[in-house]
CSV table of C-alpha atoms and ligand atoms in Angstrom, one decimal:
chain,number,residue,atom,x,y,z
A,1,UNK,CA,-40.1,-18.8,-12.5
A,2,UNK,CA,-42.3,-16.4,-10.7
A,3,UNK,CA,-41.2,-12.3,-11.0
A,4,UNK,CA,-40.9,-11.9,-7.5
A,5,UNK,CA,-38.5,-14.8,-7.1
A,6,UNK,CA,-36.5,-13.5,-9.8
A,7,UNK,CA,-36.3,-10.5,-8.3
A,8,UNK,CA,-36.1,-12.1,-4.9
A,9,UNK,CA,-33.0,-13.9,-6.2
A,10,UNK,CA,-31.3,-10.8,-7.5
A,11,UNK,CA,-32.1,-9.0,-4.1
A,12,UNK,CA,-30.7,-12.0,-2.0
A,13,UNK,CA,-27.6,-12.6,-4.3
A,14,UNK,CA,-26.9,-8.5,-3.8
A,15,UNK,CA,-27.3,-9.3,0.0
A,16,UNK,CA,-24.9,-12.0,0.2
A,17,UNK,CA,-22.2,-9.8,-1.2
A,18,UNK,CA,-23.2,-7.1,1.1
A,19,UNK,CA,-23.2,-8.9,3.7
A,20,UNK,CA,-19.7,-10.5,3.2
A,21,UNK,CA,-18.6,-7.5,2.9
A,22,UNK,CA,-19.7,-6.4,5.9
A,23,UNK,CA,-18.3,-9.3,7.9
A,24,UNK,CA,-14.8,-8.2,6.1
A,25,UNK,CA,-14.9,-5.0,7.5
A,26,UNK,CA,-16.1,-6.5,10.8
A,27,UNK,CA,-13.1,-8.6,10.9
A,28,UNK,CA,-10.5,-5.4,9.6
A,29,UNK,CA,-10.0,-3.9,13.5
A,30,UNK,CA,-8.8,-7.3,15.0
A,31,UNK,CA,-6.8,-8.0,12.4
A,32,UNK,CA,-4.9,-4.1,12.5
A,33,UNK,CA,-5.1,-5.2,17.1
A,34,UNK,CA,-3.3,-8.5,16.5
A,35,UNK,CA,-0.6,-6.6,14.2
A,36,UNK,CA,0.0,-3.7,17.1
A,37,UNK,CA,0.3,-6.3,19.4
A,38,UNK,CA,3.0,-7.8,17.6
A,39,UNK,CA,4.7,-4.3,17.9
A,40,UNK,CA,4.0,-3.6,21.1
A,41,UNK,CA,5.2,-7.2,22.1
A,42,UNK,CA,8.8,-6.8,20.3
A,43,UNK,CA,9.2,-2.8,21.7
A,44,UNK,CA,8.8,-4.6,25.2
A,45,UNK,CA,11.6,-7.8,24.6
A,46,UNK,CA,13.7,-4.9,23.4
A,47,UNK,CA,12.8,-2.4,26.5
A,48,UNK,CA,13.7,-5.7,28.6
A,49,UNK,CA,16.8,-6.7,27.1
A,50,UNK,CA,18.1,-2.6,27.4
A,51,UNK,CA,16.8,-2.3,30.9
A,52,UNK,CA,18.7,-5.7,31.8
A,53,UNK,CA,21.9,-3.9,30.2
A,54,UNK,CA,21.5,-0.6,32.0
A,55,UNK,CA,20.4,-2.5,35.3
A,56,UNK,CA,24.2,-4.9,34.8
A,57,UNK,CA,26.0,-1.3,34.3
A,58,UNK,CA,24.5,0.4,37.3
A,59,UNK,CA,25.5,-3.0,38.9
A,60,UNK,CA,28.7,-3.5,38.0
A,61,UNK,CA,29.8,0.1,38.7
A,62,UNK,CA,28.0,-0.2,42.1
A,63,UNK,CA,30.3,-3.2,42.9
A,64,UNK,CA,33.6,-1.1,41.6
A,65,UNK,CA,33.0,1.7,44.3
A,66,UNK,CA,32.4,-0.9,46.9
A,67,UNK,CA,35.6,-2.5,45.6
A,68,UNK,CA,37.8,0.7,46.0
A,69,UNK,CA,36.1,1.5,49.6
A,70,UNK,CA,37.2,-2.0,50.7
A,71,UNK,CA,40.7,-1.5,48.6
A,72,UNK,CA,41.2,2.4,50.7
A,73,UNK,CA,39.9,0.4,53.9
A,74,UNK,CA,43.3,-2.2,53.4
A,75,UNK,CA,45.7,0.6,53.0
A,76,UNK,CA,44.1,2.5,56.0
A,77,UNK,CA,44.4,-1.2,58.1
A,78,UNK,CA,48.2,-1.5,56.6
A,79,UNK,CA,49.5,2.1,57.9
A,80,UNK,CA,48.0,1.5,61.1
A,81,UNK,CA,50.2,-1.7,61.1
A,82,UNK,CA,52.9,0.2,60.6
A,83,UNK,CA,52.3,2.8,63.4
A,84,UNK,CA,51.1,0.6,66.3
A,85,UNK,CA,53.6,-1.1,68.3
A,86,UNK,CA,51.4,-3.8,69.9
A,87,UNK,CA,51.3,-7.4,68.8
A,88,UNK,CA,47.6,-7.8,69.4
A,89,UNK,CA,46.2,-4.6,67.4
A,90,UNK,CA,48.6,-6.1,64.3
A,91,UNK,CA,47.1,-9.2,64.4
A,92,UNK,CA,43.3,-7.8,64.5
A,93,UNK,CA,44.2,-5.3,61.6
A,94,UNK,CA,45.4,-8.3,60.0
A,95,UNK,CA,42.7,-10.2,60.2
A,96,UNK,CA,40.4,-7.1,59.2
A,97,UNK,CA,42.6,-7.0,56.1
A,98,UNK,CA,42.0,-10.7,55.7
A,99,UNK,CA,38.4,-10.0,55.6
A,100,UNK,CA,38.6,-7.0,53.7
A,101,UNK,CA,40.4,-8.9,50.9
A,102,UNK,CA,37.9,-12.0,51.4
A,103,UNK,CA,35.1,-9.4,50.5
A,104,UNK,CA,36.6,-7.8,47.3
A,105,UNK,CA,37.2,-11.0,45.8
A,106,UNK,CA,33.5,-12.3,46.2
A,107,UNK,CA,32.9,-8.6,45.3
A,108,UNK,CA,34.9,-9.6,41.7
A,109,UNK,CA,33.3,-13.0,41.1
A,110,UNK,CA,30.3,-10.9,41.3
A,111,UNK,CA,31.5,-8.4,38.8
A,112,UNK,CA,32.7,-11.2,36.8
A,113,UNK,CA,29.2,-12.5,36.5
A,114,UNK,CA,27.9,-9.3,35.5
A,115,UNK,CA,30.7,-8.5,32.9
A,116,UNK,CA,29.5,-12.5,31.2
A,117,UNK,CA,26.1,-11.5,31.2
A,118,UNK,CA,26.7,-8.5,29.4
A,119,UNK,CA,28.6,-9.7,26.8
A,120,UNK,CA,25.8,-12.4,25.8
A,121,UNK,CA,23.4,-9.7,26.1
A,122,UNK,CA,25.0,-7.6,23.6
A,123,UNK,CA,24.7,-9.7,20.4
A,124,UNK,CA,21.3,-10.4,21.8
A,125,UNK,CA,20.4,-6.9,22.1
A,126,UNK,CA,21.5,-5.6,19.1
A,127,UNK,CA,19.9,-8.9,17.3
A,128,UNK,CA,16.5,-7.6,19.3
A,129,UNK,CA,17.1,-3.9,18.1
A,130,UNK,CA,17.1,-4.8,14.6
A,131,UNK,CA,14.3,-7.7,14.7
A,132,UNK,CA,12.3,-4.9,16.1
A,133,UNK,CA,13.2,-2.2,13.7
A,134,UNK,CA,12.0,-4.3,10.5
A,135,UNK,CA,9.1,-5.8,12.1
A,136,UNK,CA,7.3,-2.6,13.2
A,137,UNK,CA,8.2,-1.4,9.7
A,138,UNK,CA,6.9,-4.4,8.0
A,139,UNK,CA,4.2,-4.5,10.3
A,140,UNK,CA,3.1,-0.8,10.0
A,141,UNK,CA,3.1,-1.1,5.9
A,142,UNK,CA,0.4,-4.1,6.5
A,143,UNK,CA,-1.4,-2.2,8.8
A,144,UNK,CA,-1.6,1.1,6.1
A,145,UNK,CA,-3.2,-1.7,3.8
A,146,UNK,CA,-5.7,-2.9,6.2
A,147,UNK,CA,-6.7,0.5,6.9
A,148,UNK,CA,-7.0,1.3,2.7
A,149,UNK,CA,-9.0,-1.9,2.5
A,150,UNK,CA,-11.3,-1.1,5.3
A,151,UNK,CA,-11.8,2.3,3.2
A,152,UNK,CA,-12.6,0.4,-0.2
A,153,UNK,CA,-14.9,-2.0,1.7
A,154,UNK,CA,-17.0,1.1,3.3
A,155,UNK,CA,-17.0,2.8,0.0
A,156,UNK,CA,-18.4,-0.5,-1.5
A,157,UNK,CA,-21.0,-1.0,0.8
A,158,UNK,CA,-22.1,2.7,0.6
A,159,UNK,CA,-22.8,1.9,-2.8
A,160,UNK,CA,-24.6,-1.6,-2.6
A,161,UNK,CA,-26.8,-0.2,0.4
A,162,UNK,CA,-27.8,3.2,-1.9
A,163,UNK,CA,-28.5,0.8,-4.8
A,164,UNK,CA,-30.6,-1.5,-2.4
A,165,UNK,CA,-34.1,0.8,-2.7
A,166,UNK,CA,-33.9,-0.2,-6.3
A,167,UNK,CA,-32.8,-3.8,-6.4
A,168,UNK,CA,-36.5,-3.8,-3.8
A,169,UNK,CA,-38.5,-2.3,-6.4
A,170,UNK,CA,-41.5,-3.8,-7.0
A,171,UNK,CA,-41.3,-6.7,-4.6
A,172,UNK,CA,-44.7,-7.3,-2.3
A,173,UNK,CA,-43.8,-5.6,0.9
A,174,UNK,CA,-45.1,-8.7,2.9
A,175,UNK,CA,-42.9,-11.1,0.7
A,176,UNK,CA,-40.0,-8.2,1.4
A,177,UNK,CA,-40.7,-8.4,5.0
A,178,UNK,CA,-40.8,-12.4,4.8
A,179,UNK,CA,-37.3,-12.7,3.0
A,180,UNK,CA,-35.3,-10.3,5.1
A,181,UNK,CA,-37.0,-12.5,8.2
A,182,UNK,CA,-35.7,-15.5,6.5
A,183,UNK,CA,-32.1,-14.2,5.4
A,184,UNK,CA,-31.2,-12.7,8.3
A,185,UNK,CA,-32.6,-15.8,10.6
A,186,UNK,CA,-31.6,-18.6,7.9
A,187,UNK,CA,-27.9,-18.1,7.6
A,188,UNK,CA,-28.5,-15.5,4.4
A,189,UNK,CA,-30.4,-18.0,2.5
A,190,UNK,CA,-34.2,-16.7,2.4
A,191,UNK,CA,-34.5,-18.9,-1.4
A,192,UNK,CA,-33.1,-21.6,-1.9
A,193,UNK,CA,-33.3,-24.1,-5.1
A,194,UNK,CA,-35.3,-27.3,-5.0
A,195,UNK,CA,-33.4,-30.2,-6.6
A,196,UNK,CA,-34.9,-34.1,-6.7
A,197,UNK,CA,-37.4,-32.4,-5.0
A,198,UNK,CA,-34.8,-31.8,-1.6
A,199,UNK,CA,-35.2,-28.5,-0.4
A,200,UNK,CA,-31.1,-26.9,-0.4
A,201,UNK,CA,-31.9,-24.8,2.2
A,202,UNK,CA,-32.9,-27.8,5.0
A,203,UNK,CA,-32.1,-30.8,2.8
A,204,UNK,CA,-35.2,-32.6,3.5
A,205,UNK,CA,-37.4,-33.8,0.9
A,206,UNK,CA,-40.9,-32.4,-0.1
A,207,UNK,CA,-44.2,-33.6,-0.4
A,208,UNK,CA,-45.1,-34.6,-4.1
A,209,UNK,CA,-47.9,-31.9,-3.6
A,210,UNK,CA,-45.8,-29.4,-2.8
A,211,UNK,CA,-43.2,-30.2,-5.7
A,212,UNK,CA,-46.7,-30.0,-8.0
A,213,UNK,CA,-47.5,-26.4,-6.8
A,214,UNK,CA,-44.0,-25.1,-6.7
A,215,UNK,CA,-43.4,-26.5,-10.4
A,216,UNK,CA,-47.5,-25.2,-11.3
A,217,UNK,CA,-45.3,-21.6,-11.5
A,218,UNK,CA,-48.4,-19.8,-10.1
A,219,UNK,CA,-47.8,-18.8,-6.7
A,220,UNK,CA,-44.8,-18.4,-3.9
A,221,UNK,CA,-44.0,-21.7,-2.4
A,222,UNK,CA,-42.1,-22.0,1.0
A,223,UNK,CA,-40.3,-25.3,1.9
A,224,UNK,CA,-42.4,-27.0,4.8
A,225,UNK,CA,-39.5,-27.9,6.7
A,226,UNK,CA,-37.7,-24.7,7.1
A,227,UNK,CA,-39.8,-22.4,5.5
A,228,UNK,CA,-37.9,-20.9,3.1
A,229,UNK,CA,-39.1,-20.2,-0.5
A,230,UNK,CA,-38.3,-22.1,-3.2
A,231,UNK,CA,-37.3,-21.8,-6.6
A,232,UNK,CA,-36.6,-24.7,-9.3
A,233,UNK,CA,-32.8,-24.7,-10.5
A,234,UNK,CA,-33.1,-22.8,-13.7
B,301,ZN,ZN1,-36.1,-26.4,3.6
């Protein structure tokens, strides 16, 4: 095998890993988003469900001071009864008191709603409070990880890229310029092997010629097809 294909072989298998790595890290900031948004997601069905609770309190209290106007209202009605001496006015005041009554115990049905609501939301709340408590926690400790791993990943390619200069030592500049070309346009695999004479890059077969020169050992050959140099499977 030719030096420079050596060489270019240990470059591109260096680039691969870099390159992987670098698609890890890529992938670390959606991962850590998709885990917030788990959080963020629980903290609002638990807002909701406490917000539903406090909404039914305000409600129900709302519907006891209404009660206890209407309930004053009847006892003002009945003395009035009491007082007037006309037949008529004691029927109206009845009939208010009718009403009044009629009102407090569509008032209570309402309340009575309320009061069932809450006490199914209760379990449920409690259920959410602690779903939510050991999620975030669960979900914060992954998070921490991601972020460590993200780190380590940096670190490592800091190293790979400061090591790079060296791993290019010695390699034709044009040849250089051709393989980074060809790895970054041909999915990170600038050489590929040539086995039964199919290129593994393209998977289309050479030309005996070609197969001749690239087996002659004397000088870079690049698959016709997709143009990527070749190597034979050592
Ligand atoms: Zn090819």
């Amino acid at each position: 095998m030719l030096e420079a294909i050596e060489k270019l072989l240990a470059l591109q298998d260096r680039d691969q890993k870099l390159r992987t790595l670098r698609l890890e890290i890529h992938s670390v900031p959606t991962e850590i988003a998709s885990k917030q948004k788990l959080i963020t997601d629980s903290a609002t069905r638990l807002e909701t469900a406490r917000s539903r609770a406090k909404t039914i309190e305000v409600e129900k209290k709302s519907l006891q001071i209404d009660t206890a106007a209407k309930r004053d209202q009847i006892a003002k009605y009945k003395n009035q009864q009491l007082q007037t001496r006309k037949n008529e006015e004691y029927t109206a005041l009845a009939h208010e008191i009718a009403n009044a009554e009629k009102l407090i115990s569509q008032i209570e049905d309402k309340e009575l709603l309320f009061m069932e609501e809450a006490e199914n939301l209760a379990p449920e709340l409690a259920a959410a409070d602690k779903t939510h408590g050991e999620e975030k926690t669960r979900l914060e400790a992954q998070i921490t990880l991601l972020r460590e791993k993200e780190n380590n990943l940096i670190i490592r390619v800091q190293e790979f890229e400061a090591s790079r200069a060296s791993a290019c030592e010695g390699i034709d500049e044009e040849l250089l310029e051709r393989y980074v070309r060809l790895f970054e346009t041909k999915n990170a695999r600038a050489v590929v092997a040539l086995e039964h004479d199919v290129c593994t890059g393209c998977h289309m077969k050479i030309t005996a010629q070609t197969s001749l020169a690239l087996r002659s050992d004397k000088t870079i050959v690049s698959c016709p097809q997709c143009g990527r140099l070749l190597h034979l499977p050592a």
